[in-house]
Every structure is written in structure tokens, then in C-alpha cells.
Tab-separated table of C-alpha atoms in Angstrom:
chain	number	residue	atom	x	y	z
A	1	UNK	CA	73.523	146.103	119.001
A	2	UNK	CA	75.275	143.670	121.344
A	3	UNK	CA	77.431	145.228	124.056
A	4	UNK	CA	80.058	143.325	126.069
A	5	UNK	CA	81.145	144.976	129.305
A	6	UNK	CA	84.289	144.098	131.223
A	7	UNK	CA	87.921	144.845	132.003
A	8	UNK	CA	90.040	145.214	128.872
A	9	UNK	CA	93.022	143.821	130.785
A	10	UNK	CA	91.333	140.411	130.787
A	11	UNK	CA	92.041	139.851	127.074
A	12	UNK	CA	94.221	136.757	126.735
A	13	UNK	CA	94.977	134.322	123.932
A	14	UNK	CA	93.434	130.852	124.218
A	15	UNK	CA	94.000	127.850	121.990
A	16	UNK	CA	90.419	126.517	122.043
A	17	UNK	CA	86.914	127.650	122.929
A	18	UNK	CA	86.782	125.245	125.893
A	19	UNK	CA	89.629	127.133	127.593
A	20	UNK	CA	87.714	130.412	127.471
A	21	UNK	CA	86.036	131.401	130.713
A	22	UNK	CA	84.635	134.860	129.877
A	23	UNK	CA	83.588	137.022	126.941
A	24	UNK	CA	86.997	138.642	126.629
A	25	UNK	CA	88.694	135.295	126.208
A	26	UNK	CA	86.252	134.403	123.433
A	27	UNK	CA	86.643	137.575	121.391
A	28	UNK	CA	90.383	137.312	120.554
A	29	UNK	CA	89.907	133.613	119.760
A	30	UNK	CA	87.099	134.360	117.302
A	31	UNK	CA	88.351	137.723	115.986
A	32	UNK	CA	92.045	137.531	114.957
A	33	UNK	CA	92.363	141.336	114.804
A	34	UNK	CA	92.107	141.454	118.602
A	35	UNK	CA	94.836	138.905	119.369
A	36	UNK	CA	97.585	141.534	119.605
A	37	UNK	CA	95.673	143.445	122.264
A	38	UNK	CA	92.749	145.778	122.616
A	39	UNK	CA	92.263	148.093	119.673
A	40	UNK	CA	89.580	150.681	119.016
A	41	UNK	CA	89.598	149.878	115.321
A	42	UNK	CA	86.322	148.809	113.750
A	43	UNK	CA	86.472	145.154	112.710
A	44	UNK	CA	84.325	144.680	109.611
A	45	UNK	CA	82.632	141.495	108.395
A	46	UNK	CA	80.032	140.830	105.746
A	47	UNK	CA	77.007	141.138	108.035
A	48	UNK	CA	78.350	142.612	111.275
A	49	UNK	CA	80.952	144.950	112.715
A	50	UNK	CA	82.753	145.104	116.064
A	51	UNK	CA	84.486	147.872	117.968
A	52	UNK	CA	86.142	147.714	121.387
A	53	UNK	CA	85.865	151.040	123.170
A	54	UNK	CA	88.271	151.399	126.072
A	55	UNK	CA	86.914	153.360	129.019
A	56	UNK	CA	83.934	154.637	127.077
A	57	UNK	CA	80.233	153.995	127.486
A	58	UNK	CA	77.843	154.447	124.522
A	59	UNK	CA	75.579	157.489	125.034
A	60	UNK	CA	72.352	155.480	124.968
A	61	UNK	CA	73.557	153.497	127.996
A	62	UNK	CA	74.636	156.611	129.853
A	63	UNK	CA	71.049	157.814	129.741
A	64	UNK	CA	69.686	154.797	131.614
A	65	UNK	CA	72.540	154.362	134.086
A	66	UNK	CA	71.256	156.940	136.635
A	67	UNK	CA	68.032	154.934	136.974
A	68	UNK	CA	69.890	151.857	138.192
A	69	UNK	CA	70.257	152.078	141.971
A	70	UNK	CA	69.883	148.496	143.138
A	71	UNK	CA	73.608	147.704	142.864
A	72	UNK	CA	74.811	150.995	144.348
A	73	UNK	CA	76.383	150.286	147.727
A	74	UNK	CA	75.705	153.055	150.261
A	75	UNK	CA	78.928	154.250	151.863
A	76	UNK	CA	77.069	155.443	154.948
A	77	UNK	CA	73.665	155.321	156.573
A	78	UNK	CA	73.113	158.909	155.510
A	79	UNK	CA	73.715	157.943	151.868
A	80	UNK	CA	71.395	154.966	152.274
A	81	UNK	CA	68.628	157.310	153.444
A	82	UNK	CA	69.328	159.563	150.466
A	83	UNK	CA	68.969	156.630	148.077
A	84	UNK	CA	65.662	155.680	149.676
A	85	UNK	CA	64.410	159.217	149.355
A	86	UNK	CA	65.412	159.402	145.697
A	87	UNK	CA	63.540	156.148	145.076
A	88	UNK	CA	60.374	157.433	146.809
A	89	UNK	CA	61.355	155.402	149.856
A	90	UNK	CA	60.715	152.138	147.963
A	91	UNK	CA	64.141	150.487	147.576
A	92	UNK	CA	64.431	147.339	145.511
A	93	UNK	CA	66.500	144.584	147.113
A	94	UNK	CA	67.896	141.515	145.402
A	95	UNK	CA	68.642	138.372	147.379
A	96	UNK	CA	70.059	135.288	145.680
A	97	UNK	CA	68.678	131.792	146.228
A	98	UNK	CA	71.923	130.788	147.965
A	99	UNK	CA	71.550	133.706	150.374
A	100	UNK	CA	68.023	132.614	151.243
A	101	UNK	CA	69.281	129.073	151.865
A	102	UNK	CA	71.962	130.378	154.237
A	103	UNK	CA	69.598	132.746	156.046
A	104	UNK	CA	66.987	130.035	156.552
A	105	UNK	CA	69.733	127.683	157.748
A	106	UNK	CA	70.844	130.363	160.225
A	107	UNK	CA	67.294	130.531	161.562
A	108	UNK	CA	67.273	126.767	162.079
A	109	UNK	CA	70.730	126.747	163.634
A	110	UNK	CA	72.246	124.768	160.760
A	111	UNK	CA	76.017	124.986	160.414
A	112	UNK	CA	77.036	127.413	157.675
A	113	UNK	CA	79.533	126.466	155.011
A	114	UNK	CA	80.732	129.103	152.543
A	115	UNK	CA	83.438	128.237	150.033
A	116	UNK	CA	84.527	130.605	147.315
A	117	UNK	CA	85.716	129.281	143.938
A	118	UNK	CA	88.992	130.985	142.938
A	119	UNK	CA	88.719	132.558	139.485
A	120	UNK	CA	91.181	131.503	136.787
A	121	UNK	CA	94.160	130.791	139.017
A	122	UNK	CA	96.851	128.801	137.232
A	123	UNK	CA	98.039	125.900	139.373
A	124	UNK	CA	99.037	122.257	139.346
A	125	UNK	CA	96.546	119.412	139.356
A	126	UNK	CA	95.923	119.605	143.092
A	127	UNK	CA	92.498	121.178	143.679
A	128	UNK	CA	90.497	121.569	146.859
A	129	UNK	CA	87.537	119.219	147.322
A	130	UNK	CA	84.992	121.968	146.601
A	131	UNK	CA	86.860	122.864	143.388
A	132	UNK	CA	86.602	119.283	142.164
A	133	UNK	CA	82.921	119.547	143.013
A	134	UNK	CA	82.674	122.687	140.897
A	135	UNK	CA	84.298	120.918	137.919
A	136	UNK	CA	81.937	117.939	138.197
A	137	UNK	CA	78.993	120.295	138.572
A	138	UNK	CA	79.871	122.123	135.350
A	139	UNK	CA	80.171	118.890	133.361
A	140	UNK	CA	76.791	117.539	134.501
A	141	UNK	CA	75.064	120.873	133.907
A	142	UNK	CA	76.142	120.985	130.252
A	143	UNK	CA	75.627	117.292	129.493
A	144	UNK	CA	73.101	116.693	126.696
A	145	UNK	CA	71.452	113.622	125.181
A	146	UNK	CA	73.773	113.453	122.130
A	147	UNK	CA	77.007	113.687	124.137
A	148	UNK	CA	79.080	110.520	124.352
A	149	UNK	CA	82.011	109.778	126.661
A	150	UNK	CA	84.586	111.019	124.179
A	151	UNK	CA	82.836	114.384	123.856
A	152	UNK	CA	82.530	114.676	127.634
A	153	UNK	CA	86.271	114.006	128.124
A	154	UNK	CA	87.549	116.150	125.264
A	155	UNK	CA	85.158	119.109	125.490
A	156	UNK	CA	82.981	119.353	128.599
A	157	UNK	CA	85.724	118.347	131.033
A	158	UNK	CA	88.204	120.658	129.304
A	159	UNK	CA	85.800	123.580	129.636
A	160	UNK	CA	85.054	122.829	133.300
A	161	UNK	CA	88.757	122.586	134.206
A	162	UNK	CA	89.503	125.879	132.457
A	163	UNK	CA	87.045	127.608	134.797
A	164	UNK	CA	89.364	126.775	137.729
A	165	UNK	CA	92.578	127.504	135.843
A	166	UNK	CA	93.622	124.025	134.640
A	167	UNK	CA	94.237	123.708	130.887
A	168	UNK	CA	96.854	120.986	130.410
A	169	UNK	CA	96.288	117.523	128.939
A	170	UNK	CA	97.791	116.089	132.111
A	171	UNK	CA	95.107	117.838	134.167
A	172	UNK	CA	92.346	116.375	131.995
A	173	UNK	CA	93.725	112.845	132.352
A	174	UNK	CA	94.009	113.265	136.117
A	175	UNK	CA	90.513	114.790	136.368
A	176	UNK	CA	88.936	111.944	134.406
A	177	UNK	CA	90.553	109.407	136.733
A	178	UNK	CA	89.075	111.280	139.683
A	179	UNK	CA	85.616	112.199	138.327
A	180	UNK	CA	84.990	109.828	135.412
A	181	UNK	CA	83.142	107.193	137.440
A	182	UNK	CA	80.647	109.721	138.821
A	183	UNK	CA	80.064	111.207	135.366
A	184	UNK	CA	79.447	107.761	133.831
A	185	UNK	CA	77.077	106.860	136.685
A	186	UNK	CA	74.979	109.946	135.992
A	187	UNK	CA	74.989	109.337	132.221
A	188	UNK	CA	73.610	105.830	132.859
A	189	UNK	CA	71.055	106.958	135.460
A	190	UNK	CA	67.286	106.880	135.011
A	191	UNK	CA	67.218	110.569	135.892
A	192	UNK	CA	69.463	111.512	132.966
A	193	UNK	CA	67.452	109.284	130.624
A	194	UNK	CA	64.252	111.000	131.750
A	195	UNK	CA	65.892	114.396	131.225
A	196	UNK	CA	66.941	113.457	127.674
A	197	UNK	CA	63.319	112.574	126.861
A	198	UNK	CA	62.060	115.972	127.982
A	199	UNK	CA	60.058	118.040	125.489
A	200	UNK	CA	62.082	121.108	126.479
A	201	UNK	CA	65.225	121.177	128.598
A	202	UNK	CA	67.088	124.061	130.220
A	203	UNK	CA	70.549	123.693	131.764
A	204	UNK	CA	72.192	126.287	133.986
A	205	UNK	CA	69.152	128.548	133.585
A	206	UNK	CA	69.563	132.018	135.148
A	207	UNK	CA	66.457	133.789	136.427
A	208	UNK	CA	65.227	136.815	138.347
A	209	UNK	CA	61.711	137.134	139.785
A	210	UNK	CA	59.991	139.440	142.239
A	211	UNK	CA	59.115	137.933	145.617
A	212	UNK	CA	57.544	140.517	147.905
A	213	UNK	CA	55.844	143.810	147.143
A	214	UNK	CA	56.420	146.644	149.618
A	215	UNK	CA	56.135	144.622	152.850
A	216	UNK	CA	55.679	147.176	155.667
A	217	UNK	CA	57.006	149.931	153.372
A	218	UNK	CA	60.320	148.111	152.996
A	219	UNK	CA	60.149	148.169	149.215
A	220	UNK	CA	60.207	145.201	146.842
A	221	UNK	CA	62.359	142.105	147.179
A	222	UNK	CA	63.587	140.202	144.120
A	223	UNK	CA	65.129	136.756	143.850
A	224	UNK	CA	67.833	135.602	141.460
A	225	UNK	CA	69.666	132.361	140.897
A	226	UNK	CA	70.688	129.681	138.411
A	227	UNK	CA	68.846	126.357	138.021
A	228	UNK	CA	71.065	123.364	137.200
A	229	UNK	CA	68.450	121.398	135.223
A	230	UNK	CA	64.757	121.777	134.494
A	231	UNK	CA	62.769	119.956	131.849
A	232	UNK	CA	59.199	119.687	130.635
A	233	UNK	CA	57.984	116.093	130.549
A	234	UNK	CA	55.633	114.487	128.067
A	235	UNK	CA	52.806	114.657	130.658
A	236	UNK	CA	52.995	118.472	130.589
A	237	UNK	CA	54.604	118.851	134.024
A	238	UNK	CA	58.167	119.721	134.948
A	239	UNK	CA	61.077	118.336	136.955
A	240	UNK	CA	63.710	120.526	138.625
A	241	UNK	CA	67.089	119.064	139.645
A	242	UNK	CA	70.060	120.473	141.510
A	243	UNK	CA	73.391	118.633	141.598
A	244	UNK	CA	75.136	118.196	144.950
A	245	UNK	CA	78.719	116.968	145.073
A	246	UNK	CA	78.923	116.609	148.852
A	247	UNK	CA	80.900	113.664	150.194
A	248	UNK	CA	78.900	112.292	153.105
A	249	UNK	CA	79.411	109.339	155.416
A	250	UNK	CA	76.100	108.753	157.162
A	251	UNK	CA	72.339	108.886	156.720
A	252	UNK	CA	72.243	111.734	159.254
A	253	UNK	CA	74.481	113.865	157.027
A	254	UNK	CA	72.296	113.113	154.009
A	255	UNK	CA	69.207	114.160	155.960
A	256	UNK	CA	70.875	117.448	156.933
A	257	UNK	CA	71.854	118.171	153.332
A	258	UNK	CA	68.324	117.503	152.058
A	259	UNK	CA	66.740	119.632	154.802
A	260	UNK	CA	69.086	122.536	154.149
A	261	UNK	CA	68.585	122.620	150.377
A	262	UNK	CA	64.863	121.851	150.217
A	263	UNK	CA	64.039	125.619	150.200
A	264	UNK	CA	66.424	126.034	147.258
A	265	UNK	CA	64.442	123.547	145.125
A	266	UNK	CA	61.135	125.063	146.222
A	267	UNK	CA	62.299	128.532	145.156
A	268	UNK	CA	63.447	127.090	141.833
A	269	UNK	CA	59.988	125.551	141.365
A	270	UNK	CA	58.402	128.945	142.075
A	271	UNK	CA	60.662	130.641	139.511
A	272	UNK	CA	59.929	128.036	136.829
A	273	UNK	CA	56.184	128.337	137.301
A	274	UNK	CA	56.364	132.133	137.347
A	275	UNK	CA	58.577	132.529	134.273
A	276	UNK	CA	58.010	129.451	132.104
A	277	UNK	CA	54.435	128.696	133.252
A	278	UNK	CA	55.282	125.015	133.731
A	279	UNK	CA	53.647	123.190	136.621
A	280	UNK	CA	56.488	121.715	138.715
A	281	UNK	CA	55.468	118.533	140.526
A	282	UNK	CA	58.926	116.974	140.992
A	283	UNK	CA	62.057	118.547	142.438
A	284	UNK	CA	65.088	116.901	143.943
A	285	UNK	CA	68.792	116.663	144.620
A	286	UNK	CA	71.044	114.393	142.585
A	287	UNK	CA	73.883	113.245	144.885
A	288	UNK	CA	76.897	112.594	142.676
A	289	UNK	CA	78.830	110.683	145.349
A	290	UNK	CA	76.297	107.831	145.358
A	291	UNK	CA	74.430	108.397	142.101
A	292	UNK	CA	71.162	108.735	144.015
A	293	UNK	CA	68.258	111.096	143.439
A	294	UNK	CA	66.383	112.456	146.463
A	295	UNK	CA	63.073	114.187	145.919
A	296	UNK	CA	61.977	117.064	148.130
A	297	UNK	CA	58.399	118.266	148.752
A	298	UNK	CA	57.475	120.968	146.243
A	299	UNK	CA	53.679	120.876	146.479
A	300	UNK	CA	51.780	124.113	147.022
A	301	UNK	CA	51.398	123.546	150.776
A	302	UNK	CA	55.137	123.036	151.255
A	303	UNK	CA	55.891	126.202	149.306
A	304	UNK	CA	53.265	128.160	151.232
A	305	UNK	CA	54.945	127.134	154.510
A	306	UNK	CA	58.294	128.300	153.111
A	307	UNK	CA	56.732	131.577	151.965
A	308	UNK	CA	55.535	132.353	155.503
A	309	UNK	CA	59.019	131.730	156.921
A	310	UNK	CA	60.558	133.961	154.275
A	311	UNK	CA	58.103	136.786	154.923
A	312	UNK	CA	58.896	136.699	158.632
A	313	UNK	CA	62.627	136.654	157.926
A	314	UNK	CA	62.405	139.496	155.384
A	315	UNK	CA	60.224	141.635	157.665
A	316	UNK	CA	62.488	141.357	160.698
A	317	UNK	CA	65.808	141.706	158.840
A	318	UNK	CA	67.564	144.961	159.690
A	319	UNK	CA	68.403	146.125	156.178
A	320	UNK	CA	70.039	149.265	157.527
A	321	UNK	CA	72.773	147.572	159.552
A	322	UNK	CA	76.237	147.731	158.049
A	323	UNK	CA	76.725	143.961	158.118
A	324	UNK	CA	73.482	143.330	156.233
A	325	UNK	CA	74.242	145.994	153.650
A	326	UNK	CA	77.534	144.242	152.850
A	327	UNK	CA	75.676	140.970	152.263
A	328	UNK	CA	72.852	142.556	150.279
A	329	UNK	CA	75.232	144.281	147.890
A	330	UNK	CA	77.961	141.647	147.701
């Protein structure tokens, strides 16, 4: 049984798979019976069947729902204490990799920069700089060894633009003029060639791992995130890469970027070794603006130093304050 969960109002007709940005765009495209709107009818095929249930949860999922408390946002400190009590005073927290990067940057006094990507907003071809970065990021993440320029322009770029609400041919032409050079540079890079020769390759790999176990009776802390690229080389070791689309003007800015995101790559290396059991000996940032690859230290000593900083930060964080609760459950 495969269950899709989401808002039924998000059903909308799309002309191609690349324009779809969530499950409920895909379903009407692939199942014609759903194109006139949500229906609770059972759609039958030779070897599968599909039913959309509006406002109803299958009974087997209702049974496990009460056990899930990690995403329940306490409305008050009293409710937070209740939740702890119900969980034997061992709450499970989830912090994302990006949150760790920001918290560690706060500790070092690094300037914070948070930019949200608007979701499926129809607009003209004028995008903010970070949105263009998001589009480029999506293309490079999904690029594979058998993709040529035509496929990148007609499929990958189309898909990436749809994620920020641009679906016209005019938008694709404009986007290629703006981003094409950086895409071609990466396709011709030694890094991409090495990636294509990998024995196993993962792109946009989501993960969740446990970090700390009951530190000072604070409960467990888990980590989640998405790795842009990781591949297993012929020598049996792995390389982890994160794409950065920052536009920088000086060596000082580059240094700041590398320092800020080094913990991100080190956490990715930890996750890969924990989940895939690959030894990671190379990790770095690919800077799309210059087509350069910058390695960061990911040896065991570097990660041990990071671990100590994280333990101190986790131990002293006031998880009961209202501000922190909003961040933890956002």
C-alpha cells in the first residue's frame, strides 16, 4: 500500500511531468480520471488500484498516529511539560543540518542569511538572485552522466523552473541565457567527470540519523538533511559535494563561505558513513560562480572537534524557551 498525504485543493492540471512540483500535480497527469477534480472513486488498473480519500485517514495509520510526538508543537510550557511526562521525560528533538550551520555561525558571530524560496508562485521571468540559485541548484543536483545539453535545457531546466512557478517557453529561453554558462562549466568539470565514474551515485539524498543520546536527561537529538551529491569511487571511498551558488567578489568572502559551511559537509560525511557505511575522505563545495571546487577537512579529528562544539551547544540550548520551540518545530 502506498499512501500520499496532502491537501486535495492542490490538484491542478499540468501539461508535462517536468511542470509538476508535488505528488498531487503528478497524479492527475498520470491518472486521467482525476483531471476533473478529486473523486473518491476507485481507479482500477490491471495490477494496481487507486482511491483518493478526502479528509479520511486509513485505520491502520490512526493507530500509530498517537505515538508520533516529535512534530507536535506545544502551545504552552505546561503542555510541553505534559509531553515530556508522556514520553517518560525523554523527548526526541530533530534539528536540520541547515539549523546546525546557522547555530554554529551564531556562536562564531558570523552574519546570518536566511532566504525563503516562494512555493509555486506564478510570475514573470524576473526572479530574485537566490531563486535563480535555487533553479541552478536543482539542475546540477539531477544531472547524470547520460544527460546532454538538449536534455538539460528541455527537461531538467523546465523542471527546476516549475519549482519556482515559471513554466513558459520564454522563461526557459531566458533562464538558459542566464544560467547556461554555469551549467556547461560544471558538465565539463573534472568533478562532474569523477562523479560520473562513481560505482554508486546518489543525488539529492535525504537522510535522518541520531546524534546524541540523552545528554544530561535532555532526551535524544536527531539530524536530518539532504545531500546534493555523494558517490562511491573505484578505490572504495566516497566523495560528498554541496553546490553553492553564491556570487562573491573577494577571497575574503570565499573564505567566509567555506568556514561557514564546513560543518555542513562534515555532518553529511557522518551521515553517509552511518547510513551507507562508506568511508568519506573527500568533501567540498562546488562554487558555481567560478566553476571551482573547494575541499574542506572531513578527517576524523576535524569531525571530533565539530562534535565537541555541537555537544556544548546542544547542552546549553534552552529548549524550553518560546523562541527555541518555534525554531525546533518549524
